[in-house]
Coordinates of C-alpha atoms in Angstrom, one line a residue:
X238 CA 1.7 18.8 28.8
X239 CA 2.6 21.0 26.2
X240 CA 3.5 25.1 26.3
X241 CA 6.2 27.2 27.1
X242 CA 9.3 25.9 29.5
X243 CA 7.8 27.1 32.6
X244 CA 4.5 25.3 31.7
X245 CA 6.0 22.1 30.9
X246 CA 8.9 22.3 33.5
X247 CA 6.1 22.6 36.9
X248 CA 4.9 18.7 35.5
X249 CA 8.6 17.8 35.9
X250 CA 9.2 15.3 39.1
X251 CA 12.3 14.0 40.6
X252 CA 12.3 11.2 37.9
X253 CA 11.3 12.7 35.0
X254 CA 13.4 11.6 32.1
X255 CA 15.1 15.1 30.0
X256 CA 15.7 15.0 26.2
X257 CA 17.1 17.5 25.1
X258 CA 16.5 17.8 21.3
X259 CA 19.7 19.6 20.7
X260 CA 19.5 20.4 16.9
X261 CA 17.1 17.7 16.1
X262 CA 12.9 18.3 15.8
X263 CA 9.9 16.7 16.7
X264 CA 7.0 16.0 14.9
X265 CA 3.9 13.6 15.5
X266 CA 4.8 10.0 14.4
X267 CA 4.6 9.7 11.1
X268 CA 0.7 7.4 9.9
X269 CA 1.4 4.9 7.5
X270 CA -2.7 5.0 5.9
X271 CA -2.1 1.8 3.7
X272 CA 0.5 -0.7 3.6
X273 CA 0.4 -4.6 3.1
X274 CA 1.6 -6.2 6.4
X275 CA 0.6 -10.0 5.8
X276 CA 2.1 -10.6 2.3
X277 CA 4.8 -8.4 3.0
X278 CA 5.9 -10.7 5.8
X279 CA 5.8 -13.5 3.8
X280 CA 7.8 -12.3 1.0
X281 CA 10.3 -10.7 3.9
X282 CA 13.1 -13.1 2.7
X283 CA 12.4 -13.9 -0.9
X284 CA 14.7 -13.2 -3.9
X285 CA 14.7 -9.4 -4.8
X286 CA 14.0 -9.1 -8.5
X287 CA 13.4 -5.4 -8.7
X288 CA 14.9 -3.4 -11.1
X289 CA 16.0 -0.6 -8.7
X290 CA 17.8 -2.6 -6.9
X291 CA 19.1 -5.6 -9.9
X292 CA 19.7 -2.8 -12.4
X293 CA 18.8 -4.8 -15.6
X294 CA 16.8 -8.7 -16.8
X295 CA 20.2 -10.3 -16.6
X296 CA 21.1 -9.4 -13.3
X297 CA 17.6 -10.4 -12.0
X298 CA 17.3 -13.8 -13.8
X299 CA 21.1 -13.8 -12.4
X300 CA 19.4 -13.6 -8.8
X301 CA 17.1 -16.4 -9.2
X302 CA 19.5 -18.5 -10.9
X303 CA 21.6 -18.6 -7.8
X304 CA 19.4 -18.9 -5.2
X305 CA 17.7 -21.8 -7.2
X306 CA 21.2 -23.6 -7.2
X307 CA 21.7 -23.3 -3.4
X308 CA 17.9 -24.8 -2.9
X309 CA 17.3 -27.9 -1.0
X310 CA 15.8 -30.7 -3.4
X311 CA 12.2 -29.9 -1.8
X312 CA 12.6 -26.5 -2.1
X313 CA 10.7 -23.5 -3.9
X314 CA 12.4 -20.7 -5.4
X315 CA 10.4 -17.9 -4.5
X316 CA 11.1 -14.0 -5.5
X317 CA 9.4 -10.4 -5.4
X318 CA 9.5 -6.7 -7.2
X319 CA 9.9 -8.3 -10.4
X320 CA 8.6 -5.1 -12.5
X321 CA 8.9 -5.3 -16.6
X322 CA 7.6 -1.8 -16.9
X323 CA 11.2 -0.2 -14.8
X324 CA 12.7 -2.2 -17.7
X325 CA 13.7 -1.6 -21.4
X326 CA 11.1 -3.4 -23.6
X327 CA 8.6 -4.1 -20.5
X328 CA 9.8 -8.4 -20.9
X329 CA 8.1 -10.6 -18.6
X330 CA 9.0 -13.8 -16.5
X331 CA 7.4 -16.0 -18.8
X332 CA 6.4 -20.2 -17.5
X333 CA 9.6 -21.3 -20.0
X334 CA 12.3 -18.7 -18.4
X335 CA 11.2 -20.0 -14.9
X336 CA 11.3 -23.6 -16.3
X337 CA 15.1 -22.8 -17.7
X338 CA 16.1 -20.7 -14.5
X339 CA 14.8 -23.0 -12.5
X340 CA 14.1 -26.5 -14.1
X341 CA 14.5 -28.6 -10.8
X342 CA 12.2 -26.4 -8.7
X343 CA 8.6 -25.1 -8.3
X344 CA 9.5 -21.2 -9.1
X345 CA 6.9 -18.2 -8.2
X346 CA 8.1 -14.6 -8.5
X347 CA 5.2 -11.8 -7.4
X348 CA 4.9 -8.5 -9.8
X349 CA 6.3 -5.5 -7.6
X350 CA 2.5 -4.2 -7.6
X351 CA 1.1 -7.5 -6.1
X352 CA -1.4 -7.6 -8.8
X353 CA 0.2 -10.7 -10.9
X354 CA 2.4 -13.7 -9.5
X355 CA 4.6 -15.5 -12.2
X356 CA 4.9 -19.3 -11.7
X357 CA 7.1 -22.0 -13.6
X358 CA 5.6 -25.3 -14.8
X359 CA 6.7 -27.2 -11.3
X360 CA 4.3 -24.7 -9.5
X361 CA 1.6 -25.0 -11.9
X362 CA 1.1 -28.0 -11.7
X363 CA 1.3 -28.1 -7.6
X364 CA -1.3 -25.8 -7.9
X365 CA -3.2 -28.7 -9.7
X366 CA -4.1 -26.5 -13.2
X367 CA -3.6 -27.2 -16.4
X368 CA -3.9 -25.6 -19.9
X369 CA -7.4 -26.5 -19.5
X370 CA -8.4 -24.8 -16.0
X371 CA -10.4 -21.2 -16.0
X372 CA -9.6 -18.6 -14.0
X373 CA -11.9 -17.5 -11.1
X374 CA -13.6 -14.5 -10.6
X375 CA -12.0 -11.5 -10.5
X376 CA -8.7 -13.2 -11.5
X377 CA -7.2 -13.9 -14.8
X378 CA -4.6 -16.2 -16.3
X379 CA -2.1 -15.7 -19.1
X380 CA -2.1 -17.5 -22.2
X381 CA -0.2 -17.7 -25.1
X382 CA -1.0 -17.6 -28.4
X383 CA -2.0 -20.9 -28.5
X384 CA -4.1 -21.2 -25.4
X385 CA -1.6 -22.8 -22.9
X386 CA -1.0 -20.9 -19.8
X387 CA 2.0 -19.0 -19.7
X388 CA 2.5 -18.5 -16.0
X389 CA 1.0 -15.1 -15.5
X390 CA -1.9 -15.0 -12.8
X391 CA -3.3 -11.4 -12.1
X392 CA -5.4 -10.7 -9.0
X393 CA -5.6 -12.0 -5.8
X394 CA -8.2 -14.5 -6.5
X395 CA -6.1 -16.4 -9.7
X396 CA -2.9 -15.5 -7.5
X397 CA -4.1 -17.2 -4.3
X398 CA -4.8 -20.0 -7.1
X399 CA -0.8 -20.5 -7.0
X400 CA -0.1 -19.5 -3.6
X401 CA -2.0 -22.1 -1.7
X402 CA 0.6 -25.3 -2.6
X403 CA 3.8 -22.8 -1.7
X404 CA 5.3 -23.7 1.5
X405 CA 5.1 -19.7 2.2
X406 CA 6.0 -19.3 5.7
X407 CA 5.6 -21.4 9.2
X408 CA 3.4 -19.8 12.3
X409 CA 6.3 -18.5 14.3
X410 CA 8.2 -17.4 11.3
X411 CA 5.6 -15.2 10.0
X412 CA 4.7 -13.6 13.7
X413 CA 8.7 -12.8 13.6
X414 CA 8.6 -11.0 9.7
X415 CA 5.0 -9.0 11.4
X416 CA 7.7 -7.8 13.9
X417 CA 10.3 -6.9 11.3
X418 CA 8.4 -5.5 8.9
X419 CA 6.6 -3.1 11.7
X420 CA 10.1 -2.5 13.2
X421 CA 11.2 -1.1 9.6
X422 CA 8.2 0.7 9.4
X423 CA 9.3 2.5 12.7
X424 CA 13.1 3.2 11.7
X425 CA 11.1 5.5 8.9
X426 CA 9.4 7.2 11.8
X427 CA 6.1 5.4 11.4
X428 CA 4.0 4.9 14.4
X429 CA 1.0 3.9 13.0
X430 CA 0.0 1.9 10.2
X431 CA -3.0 0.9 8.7
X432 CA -3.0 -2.7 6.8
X433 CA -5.0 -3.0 3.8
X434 CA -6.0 -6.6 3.0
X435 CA -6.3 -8.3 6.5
X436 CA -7.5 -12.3 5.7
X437 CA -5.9 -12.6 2.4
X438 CA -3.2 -14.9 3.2
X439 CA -4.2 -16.4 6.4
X440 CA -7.7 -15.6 6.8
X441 CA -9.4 -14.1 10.4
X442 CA -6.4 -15.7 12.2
X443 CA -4.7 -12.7 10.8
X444 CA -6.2 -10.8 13.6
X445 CA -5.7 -12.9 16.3
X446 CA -1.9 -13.1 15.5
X447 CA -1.3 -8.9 15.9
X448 CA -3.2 -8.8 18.8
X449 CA -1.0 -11.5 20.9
X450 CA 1.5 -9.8 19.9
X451 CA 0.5 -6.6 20.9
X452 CA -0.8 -8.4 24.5
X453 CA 3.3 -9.5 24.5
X454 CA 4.2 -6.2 24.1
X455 CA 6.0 -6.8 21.0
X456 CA 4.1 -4.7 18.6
X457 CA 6.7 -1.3 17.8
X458 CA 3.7 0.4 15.7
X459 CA 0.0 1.0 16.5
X460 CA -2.0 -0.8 13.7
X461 CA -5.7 -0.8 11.9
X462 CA -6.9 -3.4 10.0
X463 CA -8.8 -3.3 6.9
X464 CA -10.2 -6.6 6.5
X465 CA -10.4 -8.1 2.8
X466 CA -13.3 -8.1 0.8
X467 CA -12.3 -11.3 -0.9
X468 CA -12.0 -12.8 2.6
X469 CA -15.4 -12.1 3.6
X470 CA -16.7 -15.6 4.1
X471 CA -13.3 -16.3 6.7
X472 CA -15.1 -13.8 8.9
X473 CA -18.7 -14.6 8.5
X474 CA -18.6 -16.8 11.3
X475 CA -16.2 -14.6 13.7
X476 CA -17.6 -12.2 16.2
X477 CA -15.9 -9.3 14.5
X478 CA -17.9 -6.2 14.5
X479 CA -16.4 -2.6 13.3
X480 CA -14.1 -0.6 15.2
X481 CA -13.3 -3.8 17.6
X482 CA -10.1 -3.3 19.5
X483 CA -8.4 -1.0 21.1
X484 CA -5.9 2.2 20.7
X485 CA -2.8 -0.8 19.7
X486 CA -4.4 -2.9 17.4
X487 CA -8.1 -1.9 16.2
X488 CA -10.0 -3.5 13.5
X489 CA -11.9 -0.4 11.5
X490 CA -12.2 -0.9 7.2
X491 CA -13.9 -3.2 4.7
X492 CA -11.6 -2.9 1.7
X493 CA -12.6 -3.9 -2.1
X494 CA -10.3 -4.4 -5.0
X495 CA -11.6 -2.8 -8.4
X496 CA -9.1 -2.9 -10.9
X497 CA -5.6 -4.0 -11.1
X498 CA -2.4 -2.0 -11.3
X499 CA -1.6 0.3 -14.3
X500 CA 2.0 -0.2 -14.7
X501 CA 0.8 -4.0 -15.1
X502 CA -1.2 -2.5 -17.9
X503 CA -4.9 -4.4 -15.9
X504 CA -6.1 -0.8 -14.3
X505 CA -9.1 -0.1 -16.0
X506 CA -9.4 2.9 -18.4
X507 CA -11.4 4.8 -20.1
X508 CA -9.3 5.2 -23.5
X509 CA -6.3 2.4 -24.3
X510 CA -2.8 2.1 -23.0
X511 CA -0.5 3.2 -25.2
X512 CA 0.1 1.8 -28.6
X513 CA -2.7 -0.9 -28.0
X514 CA -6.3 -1.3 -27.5
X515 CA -5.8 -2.6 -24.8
X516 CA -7.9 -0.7 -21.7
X517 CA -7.8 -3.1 -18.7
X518 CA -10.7 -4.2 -16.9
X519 CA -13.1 -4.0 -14.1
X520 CA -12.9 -6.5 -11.9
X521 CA -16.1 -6.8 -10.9
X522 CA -19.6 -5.2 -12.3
X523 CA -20.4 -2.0 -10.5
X524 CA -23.8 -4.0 -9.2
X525 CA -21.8 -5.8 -6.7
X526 CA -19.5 -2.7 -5.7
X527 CA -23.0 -0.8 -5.1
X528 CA -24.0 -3.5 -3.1
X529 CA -20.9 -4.6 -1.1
X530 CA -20.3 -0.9 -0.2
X531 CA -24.1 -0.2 1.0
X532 CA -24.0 -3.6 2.8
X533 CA -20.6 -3.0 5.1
X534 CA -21.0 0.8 5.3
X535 CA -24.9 -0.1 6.9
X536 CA -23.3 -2.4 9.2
X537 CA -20.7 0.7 10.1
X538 CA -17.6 -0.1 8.5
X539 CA -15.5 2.5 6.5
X540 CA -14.9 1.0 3.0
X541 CA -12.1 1.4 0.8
X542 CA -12.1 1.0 -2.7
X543 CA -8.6 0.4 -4.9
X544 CA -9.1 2.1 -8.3
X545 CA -5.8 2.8 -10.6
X546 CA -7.7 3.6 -13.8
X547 CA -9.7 6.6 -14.4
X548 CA -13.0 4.0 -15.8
X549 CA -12.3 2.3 -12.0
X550 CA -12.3 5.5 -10.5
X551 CA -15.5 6.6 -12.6
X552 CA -16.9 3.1 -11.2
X553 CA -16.1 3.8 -7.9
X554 CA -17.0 6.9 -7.4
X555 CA -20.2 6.6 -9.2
X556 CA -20.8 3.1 -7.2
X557 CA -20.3 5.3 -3.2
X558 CA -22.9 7.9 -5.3
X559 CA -25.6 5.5 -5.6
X560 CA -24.9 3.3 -2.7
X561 CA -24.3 6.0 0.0
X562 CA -27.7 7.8 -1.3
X563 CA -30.1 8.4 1.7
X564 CA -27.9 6.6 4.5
X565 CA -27.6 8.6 7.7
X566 CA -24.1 9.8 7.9
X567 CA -21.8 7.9 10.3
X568 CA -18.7 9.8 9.6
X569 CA -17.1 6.1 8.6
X570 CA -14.5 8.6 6.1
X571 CA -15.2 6.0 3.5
X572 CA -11.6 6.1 1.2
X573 CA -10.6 5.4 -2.5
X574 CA -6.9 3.7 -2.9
X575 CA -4.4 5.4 -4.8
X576 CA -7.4 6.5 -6.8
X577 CA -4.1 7.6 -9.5
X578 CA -5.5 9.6 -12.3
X579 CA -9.0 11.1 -11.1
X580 CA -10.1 14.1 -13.4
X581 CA -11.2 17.1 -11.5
X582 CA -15.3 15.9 -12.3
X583 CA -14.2 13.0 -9.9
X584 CA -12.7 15.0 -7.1
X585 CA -15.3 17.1 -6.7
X586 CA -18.0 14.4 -6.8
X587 CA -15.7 12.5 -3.9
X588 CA -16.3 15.8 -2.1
X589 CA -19.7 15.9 -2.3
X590 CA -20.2 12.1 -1.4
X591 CA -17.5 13.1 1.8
X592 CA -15.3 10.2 0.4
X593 CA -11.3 10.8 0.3
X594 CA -8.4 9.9 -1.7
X595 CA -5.1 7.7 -0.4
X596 CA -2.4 8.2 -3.3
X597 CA 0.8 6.0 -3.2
X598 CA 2.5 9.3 -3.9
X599 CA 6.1 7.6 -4.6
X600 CA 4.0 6.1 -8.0
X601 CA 5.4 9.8 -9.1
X602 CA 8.7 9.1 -8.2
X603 CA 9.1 5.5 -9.7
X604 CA 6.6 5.4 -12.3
X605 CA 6.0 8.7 -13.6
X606 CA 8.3 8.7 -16.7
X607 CA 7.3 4.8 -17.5
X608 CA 3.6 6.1 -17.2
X609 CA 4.1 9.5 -19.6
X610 CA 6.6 8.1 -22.0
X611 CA 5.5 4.3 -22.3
X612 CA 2.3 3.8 -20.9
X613 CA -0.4 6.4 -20.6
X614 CA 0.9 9.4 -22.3
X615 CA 1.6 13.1 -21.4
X616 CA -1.6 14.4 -20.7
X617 CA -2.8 11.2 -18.2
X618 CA 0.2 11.0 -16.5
X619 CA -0.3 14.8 -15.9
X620 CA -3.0 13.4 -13.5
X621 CA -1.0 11.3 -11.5
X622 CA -1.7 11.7 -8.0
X623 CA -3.0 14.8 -8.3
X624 CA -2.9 15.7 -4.6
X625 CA -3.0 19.9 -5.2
X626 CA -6.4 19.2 -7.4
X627 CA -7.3 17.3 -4.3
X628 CA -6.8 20.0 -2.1
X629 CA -8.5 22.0 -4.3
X630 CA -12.0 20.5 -4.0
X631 CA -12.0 20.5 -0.2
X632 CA -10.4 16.9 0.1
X633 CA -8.0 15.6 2.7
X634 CA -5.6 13.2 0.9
X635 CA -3.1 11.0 2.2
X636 CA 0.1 9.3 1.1
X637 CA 1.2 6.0 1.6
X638 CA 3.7 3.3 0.3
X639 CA 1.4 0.2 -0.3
X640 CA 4.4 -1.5 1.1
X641 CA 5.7 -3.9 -0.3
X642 CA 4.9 -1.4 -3.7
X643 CA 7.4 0.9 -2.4
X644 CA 9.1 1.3 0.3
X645 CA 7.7 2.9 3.7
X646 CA 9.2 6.3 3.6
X647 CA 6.8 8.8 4.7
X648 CA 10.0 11.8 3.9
X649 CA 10.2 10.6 0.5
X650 CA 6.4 10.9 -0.1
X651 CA 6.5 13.9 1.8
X652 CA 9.5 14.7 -0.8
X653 CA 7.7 13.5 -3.9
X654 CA 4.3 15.3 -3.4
X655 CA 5.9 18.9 -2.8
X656 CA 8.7 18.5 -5.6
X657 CA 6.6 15.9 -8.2
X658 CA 10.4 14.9 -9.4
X659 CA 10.8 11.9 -11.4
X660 CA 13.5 9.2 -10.7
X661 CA 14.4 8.6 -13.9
X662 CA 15.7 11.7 -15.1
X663 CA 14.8 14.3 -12.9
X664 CA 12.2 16.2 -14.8
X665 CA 9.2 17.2 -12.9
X666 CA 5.8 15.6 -13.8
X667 CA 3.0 18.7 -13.9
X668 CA 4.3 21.2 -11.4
X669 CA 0.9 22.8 -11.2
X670 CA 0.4 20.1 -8.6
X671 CA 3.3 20.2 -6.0
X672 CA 2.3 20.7 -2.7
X673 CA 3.3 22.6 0.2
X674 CA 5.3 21.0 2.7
X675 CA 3.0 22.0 5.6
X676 CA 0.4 20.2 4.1
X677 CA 2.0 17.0 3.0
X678 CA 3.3 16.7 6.2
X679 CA -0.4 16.6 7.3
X680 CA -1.0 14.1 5.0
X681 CA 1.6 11.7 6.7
X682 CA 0.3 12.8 10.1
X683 CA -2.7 14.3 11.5
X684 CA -4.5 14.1 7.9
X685 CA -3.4 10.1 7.7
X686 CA -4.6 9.7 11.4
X687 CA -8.2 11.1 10.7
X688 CA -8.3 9.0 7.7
X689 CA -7.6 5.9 9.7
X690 CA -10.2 6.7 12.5
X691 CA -7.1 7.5 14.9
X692 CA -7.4 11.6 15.4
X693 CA -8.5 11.7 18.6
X694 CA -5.5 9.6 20.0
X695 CA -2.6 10.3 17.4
X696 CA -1.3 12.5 14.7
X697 CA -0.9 15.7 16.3
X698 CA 1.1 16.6 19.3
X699 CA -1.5 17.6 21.9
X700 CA -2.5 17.8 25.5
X701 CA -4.4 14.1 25.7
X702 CA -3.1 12.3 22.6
X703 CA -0.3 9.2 23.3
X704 CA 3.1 10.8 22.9
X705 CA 3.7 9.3 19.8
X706 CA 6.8 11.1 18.2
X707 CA 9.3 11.2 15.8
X708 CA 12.5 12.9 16.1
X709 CA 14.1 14.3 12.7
X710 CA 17.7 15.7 12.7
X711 CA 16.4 18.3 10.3
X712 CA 13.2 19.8 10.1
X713 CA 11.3 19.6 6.6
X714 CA 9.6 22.6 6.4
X715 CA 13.4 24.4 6.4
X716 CA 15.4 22.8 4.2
X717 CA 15.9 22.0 0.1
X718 CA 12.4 20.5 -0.4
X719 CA 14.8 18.2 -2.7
X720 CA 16.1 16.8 0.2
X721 CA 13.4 15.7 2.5
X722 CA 13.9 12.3 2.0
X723 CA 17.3 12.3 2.9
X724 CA 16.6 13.7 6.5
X725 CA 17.3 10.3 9.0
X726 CA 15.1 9.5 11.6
X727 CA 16.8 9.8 15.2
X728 CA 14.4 8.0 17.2
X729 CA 10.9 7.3 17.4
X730 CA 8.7 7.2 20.3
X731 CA 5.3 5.1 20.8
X732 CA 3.8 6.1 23.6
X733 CA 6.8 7.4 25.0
X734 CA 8.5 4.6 24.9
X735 CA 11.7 4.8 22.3
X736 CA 11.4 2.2 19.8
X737 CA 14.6 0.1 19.4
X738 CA 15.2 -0.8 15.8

């Protein structure tokens, strides 16, 4: 029930449990719209090698240093968040500065944006290549000047390359890191999140694994899947069909990757990075996007598309223009992933194809003087997750973290989107797109929820949705937009039940 005391207080029986909110607010959980669960529980306990946390290349090859010392004689040395672009002269973890941090040891350290893995000589050659191996499609490998591979492997297909001889997590320790990482994902308020690459590390068992969990009662977040498109043939031979599940754990998206990451300099663009000539790529030919979204949109799956780079975003759009053309509208909400620098001739077109935007909001916060000073320029960074444009042309965006990108924190998105204020130095990246607070605060809730095919259960707090809830001990829409991120999360409520973190 929902209404005024008297209302609510005439449902109220002799053991109905009272909260009394005091000072504190409530708001629908918050809806995580596109996080990585899988490889963020298997990188729960590597070495942290960001430069937000590390500070600087010393401290970080510090890091891996000692926790290569205290290895077993079988062990790997494994880290995460290594990101040159958050550091002075962008460097890289080359195969030699592995081999001399780590010369006893197979060593792999994954970029922050999951696009590239970095791997010493020891895990090279575990992963049975050589100077002379070619990377698959849709994948790349680094070389040097003189053709041998320097230990950078970009895209899932080359990184899964490297991955597959890593001892990278057992059974039971991987359904425990599901739980953690969901568990954080609640402290933040989350009560829904929808994964983004289900079958990419562990193929359809992936599924399997949430939903015995969720029959154990162990699951603290609701949770749809978006099942891999590189994964496709794990699944050809399962009964999965879309939307199967239920309201806990639901299976609903077909997700493509089409570029790479633009802070790793791989999303594709329509003019150079800058101070190169250097404009990414596509990593595949808009041919097979057409097809691959026709095909699994057909068969009733929403699809979601990554594109970083304005040319992938051109792609993409263009490839949901031809492929969508005279099929019978399912409402399947098909999405575009942090679809970062669109021009306004893209937003409208996603309009009129009914396709919507998910920006990882907190690129603003993190990124956004790396990208205008270093790496696109004034006038493309502008663009950045342009959610006012968005709202502009009619579109429902969302924000997410594409955990383990950034951290879940729906307030700091929340934050970021109204106030556009950059990290480093505290200037504001193109004010003429700050949002209101009302409406990022849909984008995190109700607006997340439709995107995720969850609207008519969640994301709103309503006569005959699950009490899903989050209690705030400030409300956002009333204090110093600058400090919405720094409101805590008292408690948060799945179905009534308070989550214990």
């Amino acid at each position: 029930a929902v209404g005024n005391r008297d209302d609510v207080e005439a449902h109220r029986g002799p053991d109905t449990e009272v909260l009394d909110l005091g000072d504190h607010v409530l708001y629908p959980g918050f809806v995580e719209p596109h996080a990585h669960l899988w490889v963020s529980a298997v990188i729960d306990h590597w070495v942290d090698c960001s430069p937000i946390t590390n500070g600087d290349l010393t401290a970080i090859h510090d890091a891996l240093a000692r926790a290569a010392a205290a290895l077993p004689a079988d062990g790997w040395l494994m880290g995460k968040q290594f990101d040159p672009s958050l550091l002075d002269g962008e460097p890289e973890l080359t195969r030699d500065i592995l081999d001399e941090i780590a010369p006893d040891h197979p060593a792999i350290v994954l970029n922050a944006s999951m696009h590239y893995v970095y791997a010493n000589s020891r895990a090279i050659a575990a992963a049975g290549l050589d100077d002379s191996s070619q990377a698959p499609d849709g994948g790349t490998f680094g070389r040097d000047a003189a053709g041998r591979l320097n230990g950078s492997f970009g895209e899932m297909p080359a990184i899964g390359r490297v991955l597959a001889s890593a001892p990278l997590t057992t059974p039971d320790q991987l359904r425990e890191n599901v739980v953690d990482v969901l568990t954080t994902a609640a402290r933040r308020g989350v009560t829904k999140l929808h994964e983004a690459g289900t079958g990419a590390m562990f193929g359809a068992g992936e599924i399997d694994i949430v939903h015995g969990l969720a029959q154990e009662g162990r699951l603290p977040t609701r949770l749809t899947l978006a099942i891999f498109d590189n994964a496709a043939k794990a699944f050809a031979a399962t009964p999965i069909v879309p939307h199967a599940g239920d309201d806990l754990v639901r299976t609903t998206s077909w997700k493509i990757v089409a570029d790479g990451s633009n802070q790793g300099r791989s999303g594709f663009q329509e003019q150079p990075y800058l101070g190169t000539d250097d404009t990414g790529h596509a990593n595949y030919p808009i041919d097979y996007l057409v097809d691959t979204i026709r095909a699994r949109a057909e068969a009733g799956w929403q699809v979601m598309v990554h594109a970083n780079g304005d040319a992938a975003i051109e792609q993409v759009v263009t490839a949901y223009e031809r492929a969508l053309d005279g099929l019978a509208d399912a409402e399947l909400r098909h999405r575009i992933e942090h679809c970062s620098i669109p021009t306004d001739d893209h937003l409208a077109r996603m309009a009129a194809t009914r396709v919507s935007p998910s920006f990882l909001m907190n690129h603003v916060y993190y990124w956004g003087r790396a990208f205008r000073d270093r790496i696109f320029g004034a006038a493309r960074a502008g663009r950045l997750d342009p959610v006012a444009s968005a709202r502009r042309h009619g579109l429902r965006p969302t924000l997410h973290s594409d955990y383990n990108v950034t951290d879940i924190d729906p307030l700091l998105s929340v934050q970021t989107a109204v106030t556009r204020v950059m990290r480093d130095g505290g200037e504001v990246l193109n004010p003429e797109e700050c949002d209101s607070v009302e409406a990022a605060l849909r984008a995190v809730t109700i607006d997340a929820a439709w995107q995720t095919h969850s609207d008519d259960v969640i994301g709103s707090i309503e006569v005959g949705k699950y009490a899903d809830l989050v209690v705030l001990d400030a409300d956002p829409q009333l204090v110093d937009p600058h400090t919405i991120g720094a409101i805590g999360v008292v408690a948060t409520y799945l179905a009534g039940r308070r989550i214990e973190a």
